[in-house]
Amino acid sequence: MRKWMGLIIVLGLVLPATGLLTGLSQESSDPSWLIRNSFSDSIIQLSVWTSNGDFQADESYDQIVSFKVNSPAYVYLFNISPASNNRQVQLLLPNKSTSNNFFAAGTYSLIEEYTIVGPAGEAYIQAIASPIPLDLSGSDIDTFRSLGNDPELYFDGLKLLIEAKGLRALEWTGDWTSYGVIASGVEPLAGSRCARIILQAPSLQGKTVQYSIDANCINKHSMTGQFVGATSPEISQVLEGDRTITITAAGFDGQVIKQRVSYGNTQTIEFSSLNPAEYFGVNINPVNPSIYQKVTLAVDVRTTRQISSYLWDFGDGSSQQEGVSVSHFFQKPAASDAPYRIKLTIIFQDNHDPQSLVVSKSLEVGSEPVPGACPPNTVTDQTFARSILLESNQPSGCYSKDIPQSLIQQQGSVALQGNVQANVQYSWESVPNGADVQAYIIPHYEDANGVTTGQEPKVYLLPASSGIFTKQIDLNIPAGSVVKLVLVLNILSNPGPGTVSLEVGPIDLSLAVSTCKAAGLQTRNEATASQGDLISFAQGSDIKVVFQNRDCSDIDVARDSLAILQNGSAIFTMTNAAATVQKGGEVVWTWNQKDSNGNQVQKGLYTIQIETSQGTYTTRAIIAK
């Protein structure tokens, strides 16, 4: 059995609907570094929970921690141990045995059965869901990657990484939960015996259900938790006697039951009087649209009252529409500080005194159309298989084409995966030059079944003037997938007459890392006892750059071959980096966070790159608080 930060793992699997942990003793307030930014408008809805509030050391439990996502996402789970264990941060998912952390919409749990050990205290599970991979790869040595003992620094850095990947607030989601561990050897209160119960709520099939029980058998404190579906897992440590049990679920009125529970066999308690709560809401799809994109708005209402009509106001000055479901195209982006306000007026049927209710919801509309989200514009010249050519009188808008796979070439016969460089050649011409145009490429990946497994932020081409250009794009291709590229031309204004053309030439794919995988570059934060890729550092602290040669022949490093890059440009080059790293050895350099002019660099994401006799190696560091 593996022992993990207060956990003895008996069986490690990722299963639909199962969990992970350590940690009790309520703190005065929750730490500020925890991330919870799930809003009603968020593209990805994420929730994480434990089946009980407290768990006793040296006991085995099933399905303790679970999470739920409403749409496909990359899910990352972190454990933060109690303060009594120095707040150690560990990456639970992905990990050595479960490297695939891309999940379809649904409910999942981790590790079917495990035994909890101390130390006592309150611990936390932090969950992050993203539409694109965040490259938080697990260690190839440890089952769960250690991320140091400064959670504030680490999660500040994680938010900077997410921002650097171009994700906006509503495009990624964080949620957390806490749990406690009763120290080994602590007995229940004198005269208190522990009962076990199962809760059933047949009308809540598929719902997330919260429950509250007024007393546990350890310290007589109340206990809370949640489960998904009509039946809960077994809930232990319930104080024997007359208990008050409450359950609630979104869209339903809660129900309270007073029930006598006894030590011995597990009791099943059924909640049969849960009635749907009256609800008035609006569903918008997509939740974060761009201009020219079709937006569908639908009524989401639960009520027993009779309704005569639904009236929609889109907040952009356009005419109102009536109906249960309507569609609309926004022609202008919303101001950054003033999103559109969608208003739905619901008029109830009453022959004598009609009543109305207004439901409002804010909506941000972006200024950059996305492929497939434009008016039905067509490419006027179909003779170009790899270009977009528009004549003078084409309306402003977004035009997109899939780049033919025949233009995407790779080195070698083995399918590339992981960190890959794509060198894109393209030509650009705009007549007249006054046209206000954006041009960019969006990469995404498809598996063997044609399913898109992730999409990266758009990569802008945007040349300053007409000509032929080369752009390097960094890709992270999942195993078993191929890269697909979409070429986009967005005309914001076209004064005409003339043409606007964008043509892409061959695109060469090549590995961006050395072929000797037994060597690697990492950073080390000695203050937080953490080492690896994407380690966070406080401003002004030393960053140790570590190059390890585990099983390669001698590797030579030139004196000026170590560079610090930001946004692809070198801001500092180390002039005394020369070294020969023997098999099984390592060399450590120190960067003091100064640029070539001796100035302290700002917070953000930095790439550290080293050229060696075996190839190029890179790692990344985050300078946070």
PDB file of C-alpha atoms in Angstrom, residues 35-38 46 126-129 172-176:
ATOM      1  CA  ILE A  35     -10.153  29.419  -5.380  1.00  0.00           C
ATOM      2  CA  ARG A  36     -13.902  29.367  -5.921  1.00  0.00           C
ATOM      3  CA  ASN A  37     -15.014  31.263  -9.024  1.00  0.00           C
ATOM      4  CA  SER A  38     -17.935  29.216 -10.299  1.00  0.00           C
ATOM      5  CA  LEU A  46     -17.641  22.484 -11.287  1.00  0.00           C
ATOM      6  CA  GLN A 126      -8.908  22.333  -4.430  1.00  0.00           C
ATOM      7  CA  ALA A 127     -10.376  21.519  -7.852  1.00  0.00           C
ATOM      8  CA  ILE A 128      -9.731  23.386 -11.115  1.00  0.00           C
ATOM      9  CA  ALA A 129     -11.553  22.763 -14.430  1.00  0.00           C
ATOM     10  CA  TRP A 172     -12.265  28.265 -16.248  1.00  0.00           C
ATOM     11  CA  THR A 173     -13.623  27.294 -12.865  1.00  0.00           C
ATOM     12  CA  GLY A 174     -12.330  26.564  -9.376  1.00  0.00           C
ATOM     13  CA  ASP A 175     -14.081  24.967  -6.426  1.00  0.00           C
ATOM     14  CA  TRP A 176     -12.902  23.612  -3.082  1.00  0.00           C
TER      15      TRP A 176
END
